[in-house]
Tab-separated table of N, CA and C in Angstrom:
chain	number	residue	atom	x	y	z
A	1	MET	N	162.542	38.648	117.811
A	1	MET	CA	161.296	39.275	118.161
A	1	MET	C	160.873	40.179	117.007
A	2	ALA	N	159.607	40.130	116.629
A	2	ALA	CA	159.083	40.940	115.530
A	2	ALA	C	158.995	42.399	115.949
A	3	LYS	N	159.354	43.283	115.022
A	3	LYS	CA	159.279	44.717	115.293
A	3	LYS	C	157.825	45.157	115.204
A	4	THR	N	157.380	45.948	116.164
A	4	THR	CA	156.007	46.432	116.150
A	4	THR	C	155.986	47.890	115.704
A	5	PHE	N	154.896	48.264	115.051
A	5	PHE	CA	154.735	49.615	114.550
A	5	PHE	C	153.460	50.220	115.096
A	6	ASP	N	153.455	51.541	115.201
A	6	ASP	CA	152.279	52.270	115.640
A	6	ASP	C	151.484	52.711	114.419
A	7	TYR	N	150.187	52.882	114.591
A	7	TYR	CA	149.323	53.395	113.536
A	7	TYR	C	149.180	54.900	113.707
A	8	SER	N	149.218	55.637	112.590
A	8	SER	CA	149.110	57.092	112.694
A	8	SER	C	147.780	57.515	113.297
A	9	LEU	N	146.745	56.692	113.147
A	9	LEU	CA	145.447	57.026	113.735
A	9	LEU	C	145.477	56.958	115.259
A	10	ASP	N	146.480	56.278	115.824
A	10	ASP	CA	146.596	56.160	117.279
A	10	ASP	C	147.464	57.240	117.908
A	11	VAL	N	148.028	58.117	117.107
A	11	VAL	CA	148.919	59.161	117.626
A	11	VAL	C	148.185	60.019	118.643
A	12	ASN	N	148.897	60.369	119.702
A	12	ASN	CA	148.348	61.266	120.715
A	12	ASN	C	149.510	61.950	121.420
A	13	PRO	N	149.236	63.026	122.137
A	13	PRO	CA	150.333	63.767	122.771
A	13	PRO	C	150.865	63.133	124.054
A	14	ARG	N	150.333	62.002	124.476
A	14	ARG	CA	150.759	61.392	125.738
A	14	ARG	C	151.986	60.507	125.594
A	15	LYS	N	152.360	60.170	124.377
A	15	LYS	CA	153.494	59.285	124.149
A	15	LYS	C	154.561	60.047	123.363
A	16	LEU	N	155.827	59.764	123.624
A	16	LEU	CA	156.898	60.474	122.941
A	16	LEU	C	157.606	59.629	121.888
A	17	ALA	N	157.589	58.315	122.001
A	17	ALA	CA	158.312	57.460	121.058
A	17	ALA	C	157.323	56.722	120.155
A	18	TRP	N	157.357	57.046	118.876
A	18	TRP	CA	156.460	56.433	117.911
A	18	TRP	C	157.272	55.756	116.813
A	19	SER	N	156.726	54.683	116.256
A	19	SER	CA	157.364	53.991	115.149
A	19	SER	C	156.298	53.684	114.108
A	20	PHE	N	156.293	54.464	113.012
A	20	PHE	CA	155.296	54.289	111.956
A	20	PHE	C	155.888	53.512	110.798
A	21	ASN	N	155.027	52.846	110.047
A	21	ASN	CA	155.463	52.169	108.828
A	21	ASN	C	154.335	52.213	107.818
A	22	GLY	N	154.553	52.895	106.731
A	22	GLY	CA	153.618	52.859	105.617
A	22	GLY	C	152.299	53.555	105.846
A	23	ASP	N	152.301	54.723	106.432
A	23	ASP	CA	151.064	55.445	106.661
A	23	ASP	C	151.299	56.927	106.398
A	24	ARG	N	150.229	57.719	106.494
A	24	ARG	CA	150.326	59.155	106.264
A	24	ARG	C	149.888	59.904	107.503
A	25	ILE	N	150.574	61.032	107.721
A	25	ILE	CA	150.149	61.943	108.768
A	25	ILE	C	150.653	63.330	108.371
A	26	HIS	N	149.895	64.327	108.709
A	26	HIS	CA	150.246	65.705	108.372
A	26	HIS	C	151.373	66.155	109.295
A	27	ALA	N	152.339	66.871	108.727
A	27	ALA	CA	153.418	67.465	109.520
A	27	ALA	C	153.432	68.959	109.253
A	28	SER	N	153.789	69.727	110.251
A	28	SER	CA	153.818	71.176	110.129
A	28	SER	C	155.155	71.705	110.631
A	29	ILE	N	155.684	72.708	109.909
A	29	ILE	CA	156.952	73.316	110.285
A	29	ILE	C	156.693	74.779	110.629
A	30	PRO	N	156.807	75.162	111.902
A	30	PRO	CA	156.587	76.555	112.283
A	30	PRO	C	157.617	77.486	111.640
A	31	LYS	N	157.248	78.753	111.477
A	31	LYS	CA	158.128	79.744	110.845
A	31	LYS	C	159.492	79.837	111.519
A	32	CYS	N	159.520	79.664	112.840
A	32	CYS	CA	160.781	79.832	113.569
A	32	CYS	C	161.825	78.778	113.211
A	33	VAL	N	161.441	77.641	112.628
A	33	VAL	CA	162.417	76.613	112.243
A	33	VAL	C	162.357	76.270	110.754
A	34	VAL	N	161.536	76.977	109.987
A	34	VAL	CA	161.380	76.634	108.572
A	34	VAL	C	162.675	76.825	107.786
A	35	ALA	N	163.493	77.808	108.127
A	35	ALA	CA	164.749	78.033	107.404
A	35	ALA	C	165.664	76.807	107.495
A	36	ARG	N	165.623	76.122	108.612
A	36	ARG	CA	166.462	74.929	108.800
A	36	ARG	C	166.078	73.808	107.828
A	37	TRP	N	164.792	73.725	107.458
A	37	TRP	CA	164.307	72.614	106.643
A	37	TRP	C	164.079	72.961	105.179
A	38	ARG	N	164.110	74.260	104.837
A	38	ARG	CA	163.895	74.672	103.445
A	38	ARG	C	164.949	74.005	102.562
A	39	GLY	N	164.496	73.332	101.516
A	39	GLY	CA	165.404	72.640	100.610
A	39	GLY	C	165.807	71.257	101.067
A	40	ASN	N	165.329	70.823	102.246
A	40	ASN	CA	165.676	69.498	102.760
A	40	ASN	C	164.482	68.557	102.882
A	41	ILE	N	163.272	69.104	102.908
A	41	ILE	CA	162.054	68.305	103.017
A	41	ILE	C	161.242	68.537	101.743
A	42	PHE	N	160.830	67.463	101.074
A	42	PHE	CA	160.112	67.571	99.811
A	42	PHE	C	158.832	66.740	99.836
A	43	GLU	N	157.820	67.227	99.136
A	43	GLU	CA	156.568	66.476	99.020
A	43	GLU	C	156.817	65.164	98.294
A	44	PHE	N	155.992	64.181	98.587
A	44	PHE	CA	156.015	62.862	97.955
A	44	PHE	C	157.312	62.109	98.206
A	45	GLN	N	157.941	62.386	99.320
A	45	GLN	CA	159.132	61.661	99.729
A	45	GLN	C	158.866	61.031	101.093
A	46	MET	N	159.696	60.067	101.455
A	46	MET	CA	159.535	59.401	102.737
A	46	MET	C	160.713	59.742	103.639
A	47	TYR	N	160.388	59.953	104.941
A	47	TYR	CA	161.401	60.341	105.911
A	47	TYR	C	161.202	59.570	107.210
A	48	VAL	N	162.295	59.350	107.919
A	48	VAL	CA	162.256	58.850	109.288
A	48	VAL	C	162.415	60.080	110.165
A	49	MET	N	161.488	60.271	111.112
A	49	MET	CA	161.507	61.460	111.965
A	49	MET	C	161.559	61.049	113.430
A	50	ARG	N	162.338	61.803	114.193
A	50	ARG	CA	162.449	61.567	115.634
A	50	ARG	C	162.343	62.897	116.365
A	51	ASN	N	161.850	62.850	117.588
A	51	ASN	CA	161.772	64.021	118.475
A	51	ASN	C	160.802	65.093	117.981
A	52	PHE	N	159.646	64.678	117.521
A	52	PHE	CA	158.636	65.650	117.098
A	52	PHE	C	157.586	65.806	118.189
A	53	ILE	N	156.794	66.849	118.071
A	53	ILE	CA	155.702	67.112	119.010
A	53	ILE	C	154.392	66.754	118.320
A	54	VAL	N	153.455	66.210	119.065
A	54	VAL	CA	152.141	65.863	118.535
A	54	VAL	C	151.132	66.897	119.021
A	55	VAL	N	150.392	67.510	118.062
A	55	VAL	CA	149.359	68.493	118.408
A	55	VAL	C	148.077	68.136	117.656
A	56	GLY	N	146.970	68.664	118.109
A	56	GLY	CA	145.679	68.409	117.469
A	56	GLY	C	145.617	68.957	116.057
A	57	ASN	N	144.970	68.217	115.150
A	57	ASN	CA	144.831	68.609	113.750
A	57	ASN	C	143.597	69.490	113.591
A	58	LYS	N	143.810	70.786	113.506
A	58	LYS	CA	142.719	71.735	113.308
A	58	LYS	C	142.762	72.359	111.924
A	59	THR	N	143.601	71.793	111.022
A	59	THR	CA	143.730	72.350	109.678
A	59	THR	C	142.473	72.097	108.863
A	60	LYS	N	142.141	73.041	108.019
A	60	LYS	CA	141.006	72.906	107.108
A	60	LYS	C	141.454	73.393	105.748
A	61	PRO	N	141.333	72.631	104.701
A	61	PRO	CA	140.917	71.236	104.700
A	61	PRO	C	142.052	70.335	105.183
A	62	ARG	N	141.690	69.152	105.600
A	62	ARG	CA	142.670	68.200	106.112
A	62	ARG	C	143.374	67.479	104.972
A	63	THR	N	144.650	67.223	105.177
A	63	THR	CA	145.421	66.469	104.194
A	63	THR	C	145.401	64.972	104.491
A	64	THR	N	145.082	64.602	105.717
A	64	THR	CA	144.956	63.190	106.099
A	64	THR	C	143.751	63.069	107.033
A	65	ASN	N	143.367	61.829	107.324
A	65	ASN	CA	142.231	61.638	108.224
A	65	ASN	C	142.642	61.513	109.685
A	66	SER	N	143.899	61.788	109.989
A	66	SER	CA	144.377	61.722	111.365
A	66	SER	C	143.902	62.934	112.159
A	67	ASN	N	143.642	62.733	113.444
A	67	ASN	CA	143.256	63.827	114.332
A	67	ASN	C	144.463	64.582	114.873
A	68	TRP	N	145.664	64.181	114.451
A	68	TRP	CA	146.881	64.752	115.009
A	68	TRP	C	147.826	65.209	113.913
A	69	ILE	N	148.719	66.120	114.264
A	69	ILE	CA	149.759	66.633	113.368
A	69	ILE	C	151.104	66.452	114.061
A	70	LEU	N	152.118	66.122	113.278
A	70	LEU	CA	153.475	66.082	113.804
A	70	LEU	C	154.064	67.479	113.637
A	71	MET	N	154.478	68.088	114.729
A	71	MET	CA	154.981	69.456	114.708
A	71	MET	C	156.506	69.438	114.851
A	72	PHE	N	157.183	70.054	113.900
A	72	PHE	CA	158.626	70.181	113.965
A	72	PHE	C	159.001	71.178	115.060
A	73	PHE	N	160.149	70.983	115.685
A	73	PHE	CA	160.715	71.972	116.594
A	73	PHE	C	162.228	71.806	116.559
A	74	GLN	N	162.952	72.532	117.382
A	74	GLN	CA	164.411	72.617	117.266
A	74	GLN	C	165.131	71.264	117.329
A	75	ARG	N	164.652	70.326	118.126
A	75	ARG	CA	165.387	69.076	118.348
A	75	ARG	C	165.003	67.942	117.416
A	76	ILE	N	164.112	68.173	116.458
A	76	ILE	CA	163.681	67.084	115.579
A	76	ILE	C	164.826	66.653	114.660
A	77	THR	N	164.899	65.356	114.388
A	77	THR	CA	165.863	64.836	113.410
A	77	THR	C	165.066	64.156	112.301
A	78	VAL	N	165.497	64.365	111.078
A	78	VAL	CA	164.801	63.818	109.918
A	78	VAL	C	165.833	63.187	108.988
A	79	THR	N	165.555	61.955	108.567
A	79	THR	CA	166.432	61.238	107.643
A	79	THR	C	165.616	60.792	106.443
A	80	HIS	N	166.097	61.107	105.250
A	80	HIS	CA	165.400	60.721	104.014
A	80	HIS	C	165.540	59.222	103.791
A	81	VAL	N	164.459	58.571	103.358
A	81	VAL	CA	164.479	57.144	103.019
A	81	VAL	C	164.633	57.055	101.505
A	82	ASN	N	165.782	56.559	101.046
A	82	ASN	CA	166.071	56.521	99.612
A	82	ASN	C	165.258	55.481	98.854
A	83	ASN	N	165.118	54.298	99.407
A	83	ASN	CA	164.396	53.223	98.733
A	83	ASN	C	163.321	52.676	99.658
A	84	PRO	N	162.143	53.318	99.684
A	84	PRO	CA	161.078	52.840	100.581
A	84	PRO	C	160.713	51.394	100.276
A	85	SER	N	160.350	50.660	101.323
A	85	SER	CA	160.015	49.250	101.156
A	85	SER	C	158.550	49.038	100.792
A	86	TYR	N	157.801	50.105	100.618
A	86	TYR	CA	156.410	49.996	100.187
A	86	TYR	C	156.123	51.147	99.238
A	87	PRO	N	155.117	51.004	98.358
A	87	PRO	CA	154.847	52.057	97.374
A	87	PRO	C	154.272	53.309	98.031
A	88	LEU	N	154.778	54.453	97.616
A	88	LEU	CA	154.275	55.728	98.102
A	88	LEU	C	153.115	56.143	97.201
A	89	GLU	N	151.920	56.152	97.736
A	89	GLU	CA	150.737	56.510	96.971
A	89	GLU	C	150.490	58.002	97.136
A	90	ALA	N	150.830	58.759	96.088
A	90	ALA	CA	150.769	60.208	96.174
A	90	ALA	C	149.351	60.761	96.072
A	91	PHE	N	148.427	60.023	95.488
A	91	PHE	CA	147.087	60.543	95.242
A	91	PHE	C	146.021	59.708	95.949
A	92	ARG	N	144.910	60.364	96.253
A	92	ARG	CA	143.729	59.694	96.818
A	92	ARG	C	142.553	60.033	95.909
A	93	PHE	N	142.392	59.245	94.855
A	93	PHE	CA	141.398	59.559	93.839
A	93	PHE	C	139.978	59.233	94.281
A	94	ARG	N	139.066	60.113	93.889
A	94	ARG	CA	137.623	59.899	93.999
A	94	ARG	C	137.067	60.083	92.598
A	95	SER	N	136.018	59.359	92.274
A	95	SER	CA	135.415	59.490	90.945
A	95	SER	C	134.308	60.542	90.979
A	96	ILE	N	133.945	61.045	89.803
A	96	ILE	CA	132.836	61.984	89.711
A	96	ILE	C	131.559	61.320	90.210
A	97	SER	N	131.387	60.053	89.899
A	97	SER	CA	130.221	59.308	90.375
A	97	SER	C	130.165	59.289	91.900
A	98	ASP	N	131.322	59.091	92.557
A	98	ASP	CA	131.376	59.128	94.024
A	98	ASP	C	130.857	60.465	94.551
A	99	LEU	N	131.271	61.543	93.893
A	99	LEU	CA	130.871	62.873	94.336
A	99	LEU	C	129.386	63.125	94.108
A	100	LEU	N	128.897	62.721	92.936
A	100	LEU	CA	127.492	62.964	92.597
A	100	LEU	C	126.530	62.126	93.433
A	101	ASN	N	126.958	60.937	93.851
A	101	ASN	CA	126.083	60.021	94.586
A	101	ASN	C	126.247	60.088	96.103
A	102	ALA	N	127.166	60.892	96.572
A	102	ALA	CA	127.392	60.988	98.016
A	102	ALA	C	126.242	61.729	98.683
A	103	GLU	N	125.754	61.180	99.790
A	103	GLU	CA	124.725	61.871	100.562
A	103	GLU	C	125.279	63.139	101.172
A	104	ARG	N	126.514	63.051	101.617
A	104	ARG	CA	127.173	64.199	102.244
A	104	ARG	C	128.661	64.085	101.966
A	105	LEU	N	129.277	65.207	101.590
A	105	LEU	CA	130.724	65.230	101.373
A	105	LEU	C	131.401	65.883	102.558
A	106	ASP	N	132.487	65.296	102.990
A	106	ASP	CA	133.276	65.882	104.065
A	106	ASP	C	134.176	66.932	103.439
A	107	ASP	N	133.801	68.197	103.572
A	107	ASP	CA	134.551	69.271	102.931
A	107	ASP	C	135.791	69.676	103.719
A	108	THR	N	136.141	68.907	104.727
A	108	THR	CA	137.354	69.197	105.486
A	108	THR	C	138.486	68.250	105.103
A	109	TYR	N	138.266	67.373	104.125
A	109	TYR	CA	139.262	66.372	103.768
A	109	TYR	C	139.601	66.486	102.284
A	110	LEU	N	140.877	66.561	101.950
A	110	LEU	CA	141.310	66.692	100.566
A	110	LEU	C	141.309	65.347	99.852
A	111	PHE	N	140.976	65.372	98.558
A	111	PHE	CA	141.065	64.188	97.715
A	111	PHE	C	141.439	64.647	96.311
A	112	ASP	N	141.695	63.706	95.409
A	112	ASP	CA	142.119	64.011	94.053
A	112	ASP	C	141.108	63.444	93.055
A	113	MET	N	141.085	64.052	91.864
A	113	MET	CA	140.203	63.596	90.800
A	113	MET	C	140.912	63.824	89.471
A	114	ILE	N	140.683	62.932	88.502
A	114	ILE	CA	141.236	63.089	87.170
A	114	ILE	C	140.074	63.080	86.187
A	115	ALA	N	140.089	64.037	85.235
A	115	ALA	CA	138.974	64.150	84.288
A	115	ALA	C	139.423	64.973	83.082
A	116	GLU	N	138.582	64.960	82.049
A	116	GLU	CA	138.813	65.770	80.856
A	116	GLU	C	137.959	67.027	80.933
A	117	VAL	N	138.528	68.156	80.535
A	117	VAL	CA	137.760	69.394	80.463
A	117	VAL	C	136.981	69.359	79.153
A	118	VAL	N	135.627	69.337	79.245
A	118	VAL	CA	134.787	69.237	78.041
A	118	VAL	C	133.963	70.496	77.796
A	119	GLY	N	134.040	71.459	78.693
A	119	GLY	CA	133.309	72.704	78.514
A	119	GLY	C	133.910	73.789	79.376
A	120	LYS	N	133.651	75.056	78.968
A	120	LYS	CA	134.176	76.175	79.751
A	120	LYS	C	133.315	77.398	79.528
A	121	GLU	N	133.356	78.283	80.505
A	121	GLU	CA	132.745	79.602	80.370
A	121	GLU	C	133.868	80.617	80.265
A	122	ASP	N	133.542	81.810	79.795
A	122	ASP	CA	134.543	82.867	79.747
A	122	ASP	C	134.920	83.263	81.169
A	123	PRO	N	136.198	83.579	81.387
A	123	PRO	CA	136.623	84.014	82.715
A	123	PRO	C	135.917	85.303	83.121
A	124	GLY	N	135.727	85.475	84.406
A	124	GLY	CA	135.111	86.681	84.934
A	124	GLY	C	135.889	87.217	86.113
A	125	ASP	N	135.564	88.439	86.490
A	125	ASP	CA	136.194	89.049	87.657
A	125	ASP	C	135.314	88.816	88.873
A	126	LEU	N	135.946	88.718	90.023
A	126	LEU	CA	135.240	88.437	91.263
A	126	LEU	C	135.891	89.228	92.385
A	127	VAL	N	135.088	89.742	93.288
A	127	VAL	CA	135.595	90.386	94.490
A	127	VAL	C	135.211	89.498	95.667
A	128	THR	N	136.211	89.049	96.424
A	128	THR	CA	135.954	88.141	97.540
A	128	THR	C	135.324	88.891	98.701
A	129	SER	N	134.895	88.139	99.703
A	129	SER	CA	134.265	88.748	100.879
A	129	SER	C	135.234	89.642	101.655
A	130	THR	N	136.536	89.445	101.435
A	130	THR	CA	137.530	90.299	102.096
A	130	THR	C	137.927	91.488	101.228
A	131	GLY	N	137.288	91.623	100.060
A	131	GLY	CA	137.551	92.752	99.185
A	131	GLY	C	138.667	92.528	98.178
A	132	LYS	N	139.218	91.325	98.122
A	132	LYS	CA	140.301	91.032	97.183
A	132	LYS	C	139.722	90.761	95.793
A	133	GLU	N	140.327	91.372	94.763
A	133	GLU	CA	139.905	91.139	93.391
A	133	GLU	C	140.633	89.920	92.847
A	134	THR	N	139.895	89.032	92.171
A	134	THR	CA	140.475	87.824	91.597
A	134	THR	C	139.695	87.457	90.341
A	135	LYS	N	140.130	86.414	89.668
A	135	LYS	CA	139.448	85.904	88.478
A	135	LYS	C	138.772	84.594	88.838
A	136	CYS	N	137.730	84.256	88.077
A	136	CYS	CA	137.112	82.944	88.231
A	136	CYS	C	136.671	82.449	86.862
A	137	MET	N	136.607	81.124	86.716
A	137	MET	CA	136.172	80.529	85.460
A	137	MET	C	135.560	79.164	85.756
A	138	ALA	N	134.377	78.928	85.216
A	138	ALA	CA	133.712	77.637	85.384
A	138	ALA	C	134.091	76.717	84.226
A	139	VAL	N	134.364	75.466	84.543
A	139	VAL	CA	134.642	74.443	83.531
A	139	VAL	C	133.761	73.237	83.820
A	140	VAL	N	133.565	72.406	82.799
A	140	VAL	CA	132.825	71.164	82.950
A	140	VAL	C	133.817	70.027	82.774
A	141	LEU	N	133.829	69.106	83.731
A	141	LEU	CA	134.741	67.966	83.716
A	141	LEU	C	133.971	66.690	83.433
A	142	GLU	N	134.614	65.759	82.707
A	142	GLU	CA	133.978	64.482	82.375
A	142	GLU	C	134.977	63.359	82.592
A	143	ASP	N	134.501	62.259	83.191
A	143	ASP	CA	135.387	61.119	83.416
A	143	ASP	C	135.178	60.060	82.337
A	144	LEU	N	135.837	58.920	82.460
A	144	LEU	CA	135.761	57.860	81.455
A	144	LEU	C	134.380	57.218	81.362
A	145	GLU	N	133.563	57.359	82.410
A	145	GLU	CA	132.203	56.803	82.396
A	145	GLU	C	131.175	57.837	81.940
A	146	ASN	N	131.642	58.950	81.364
A	146	ASN	CA	130.792	60.044	80.863
A	146	ASN	C	130.018	60.765	81.955
A	147	ASN	N	130.470	60.666	83.206
A	147	ASN	CA	129.890	61.470	84.283
A	147	ASN	C	130.462	62.869	84.171
A	148	ARG	N	129.619	63.871	84.395
A	148	ARG	CA	130.058	65.260	84.289
A	148	ARG	C	129.797	66.003	85.595
A	149	ILE	N	130.675	66.986	85.845
A	149	ILE	CA	130.521	67.821	87.029
A	149	ILE	C	131.110	69.200	86.721
A	150	GLY	N	130.493	70.220	87.267
A	150	GLY	CA	131.017	71.571	87.122
A	150	GLY	C	132.086	71.849	88.160
A	151	TYR	N	133.044	72.692	87.793
A	151	TYR	CA	134.166	73.001	88.672
A	151	TYR	C	134.540	74.454	88.436
A	152	THR	N	134.810	75.201	89.479
A	152	THR	CA	135.180	76.607	89.330
A	152	THR	C	136.632	76.807	89.730
A	153	LEU	N	137.371	77.455	88.838
A	153	LEU	CA	138.767	77.780	89.082
A	153	LEU	C	138.866	79.239	89.508
A	154	PHE	N	139.813	79.542	90.382
A	154	PHE	CA	139.991	80.904	90.881
A	154	PHE	C	141.438	81.329	90.741
A	155	GLY	N	141.643	82.645	90.663
A	155	GLY	CA	142.968	83.250	90.730
A	155	GLY	C	143.919	82.779	89.659
A	156	GLU	N	145.142	82.425	90.084
A	156	GLU	CA	146.198	82.036	89.158
A	156	GLU	C	145.845	80.796	88.344
A	157	MET	N	144.990	79.932	88.879
A	157	MET	CA	144.591	78.731	88.134
A	157	MET	C	143.912	79.098	86.818
A	158	VAL	N	143.169	80.195	86.797
A	158	VAL	CA	142.509	80.646	85.560
A	158	VAL	C	143.572	80.956	84.513
A	159	ASP	N	144.601	81.705	84.897
A	159	ASP	CA	145.671	82.060	83.960
A	159	ASP	C	146.468	80.838	83.518
A	160	GLN	N	146.614	79.854	84.387
A	160	GLN	CA	147.381	78.664	84.051
A	160	GLN	C	146.658	77.765	83.061
A	161	ILE	N	145.332	77.679	83.143
A	161	ILE	CA	144.593	76.750	82.289
A	161	ILE	C	144.155	77.373	80.962
A	162	ARG	N	143.984	78.686	80.922
A	162	ARG	CA	143.474	79.351	79.717
A	162	ARG	C	144.253	79.018	78.449
A	163	PRO	N	145.580	79.053	78.431
A	163	PRO	CA	146.293	78.737	77.180
A	163	PRO	C	145.992	77.337	76.659
A	164	HIS	N	145.661	76.409	77.549
A	164	HIS	CA	145.382	75.028	77.146
A	164	HIS	C	143.962	74.856	76.615
A	165	LEU	N	143.126	75.867	76.836
A	165	LEU	CA	141.733	75.811	76.384
A	165	LEU	C	141.487	76.641	75.127
A	166	GLU	N	142.531	77.233	74.574
A	166	GLU	CA	142.378	78.092	73.403
A	166	GLU	C	141.913	77.283	72.199
A	167	GLU	N	141.221	77.981	71.286
A	167	GLU	CA	140.747	77.367	70.044
A	167	GLU	C	141.914	76.746	69.276
A	168	GLY	N	141.664	75.676	68.580
A	168	GLY	CA	142.686	75.055	67.751
A	168	GLY	C	143.435	73.924	68.425
A	169	SER	N	143.220	73.718	69.699
A	169	SER	CA	143.893	72.621	70.384
A	169	SER	C	143.270	71.302	69.935
A	170	VAL	N	144.091	70.358	69.490
A	170	VAL	CA	143.576	69.086	68.989
A	170	VAL	C	143.604	67.984	70.037
A	171	GLU	N	144.341	68.187	71.098
A	171	GLU	CA	144.457	67.187	72.150
A	171	GLU	C	143.448	67.470	73.255
A	172	PRO	N	142.873	66.443	73.873
A	172	PRO	CA	141.980	66.699	75.017
A	172	PRO	C	142.800	67.223	76.193
A	173	LEU	N	142.169	68.051	76.998
A	173	LEU	CA	142.831	68.599	78.193
A	173	LEU	C	142.422	67.747	79.385
A	174	ILE	N	143.375	67.015	79.930
A	174	ILE	CA	143.152	66.160	81.094
A	174	ILE	C	143.719	66.880	82.302
A	175	VAL	N	142.932	66.953	83.380
A	175	VAL	CA	143.364	67.640	84.590
A	175	VAL	C	143.342	66.681	85.775
A	176	VAL	N	144.262	66.900	86.672
A	176	VAL	CA	144.277	66.191	87.945
A	176	VAL	C	144.068	67.268	89.010
A	177	LEU	N	142.990	67.141	89.775
A	177	LEU	CA	142.617	68.143	90.769
A	177	LEU	C	142.736	67.547	92.157
């Protein structure tokens, strides 16, 4: 008999036994059990999970398009998959053209972009609506089709990118966002 699998888009809190294969779903580890999993769960890895709780996905921005999140609790078991039988796609790329031509962007869903930094403004200081002081810096990004888009970096990202934008650099600065 062929083994059947569930789709992550079909997840709901009414069922307790799920069997996924080759899909993505957001998982959350509450503070009360995070110490148990620290150093054992890593990004971009695959795991077999049992005994999790399903709750509504109210995170913003969303990491997946699922309406549900797998919630860890005391009885969950997790086993690392050493050699996955399908490729793990770590990125969900969108092009600058996709962004510029979209009628509406869903700002609740995360995606990735790769481009070259072709312009920059001097960093500035900013006070957020909550009164926190931070830095900001605008950059111009360009893709292989010569599409350009402005992008603003905040906080620690400004300090991380500045050394790579200093005068005298002969290599182009490619960023993955």
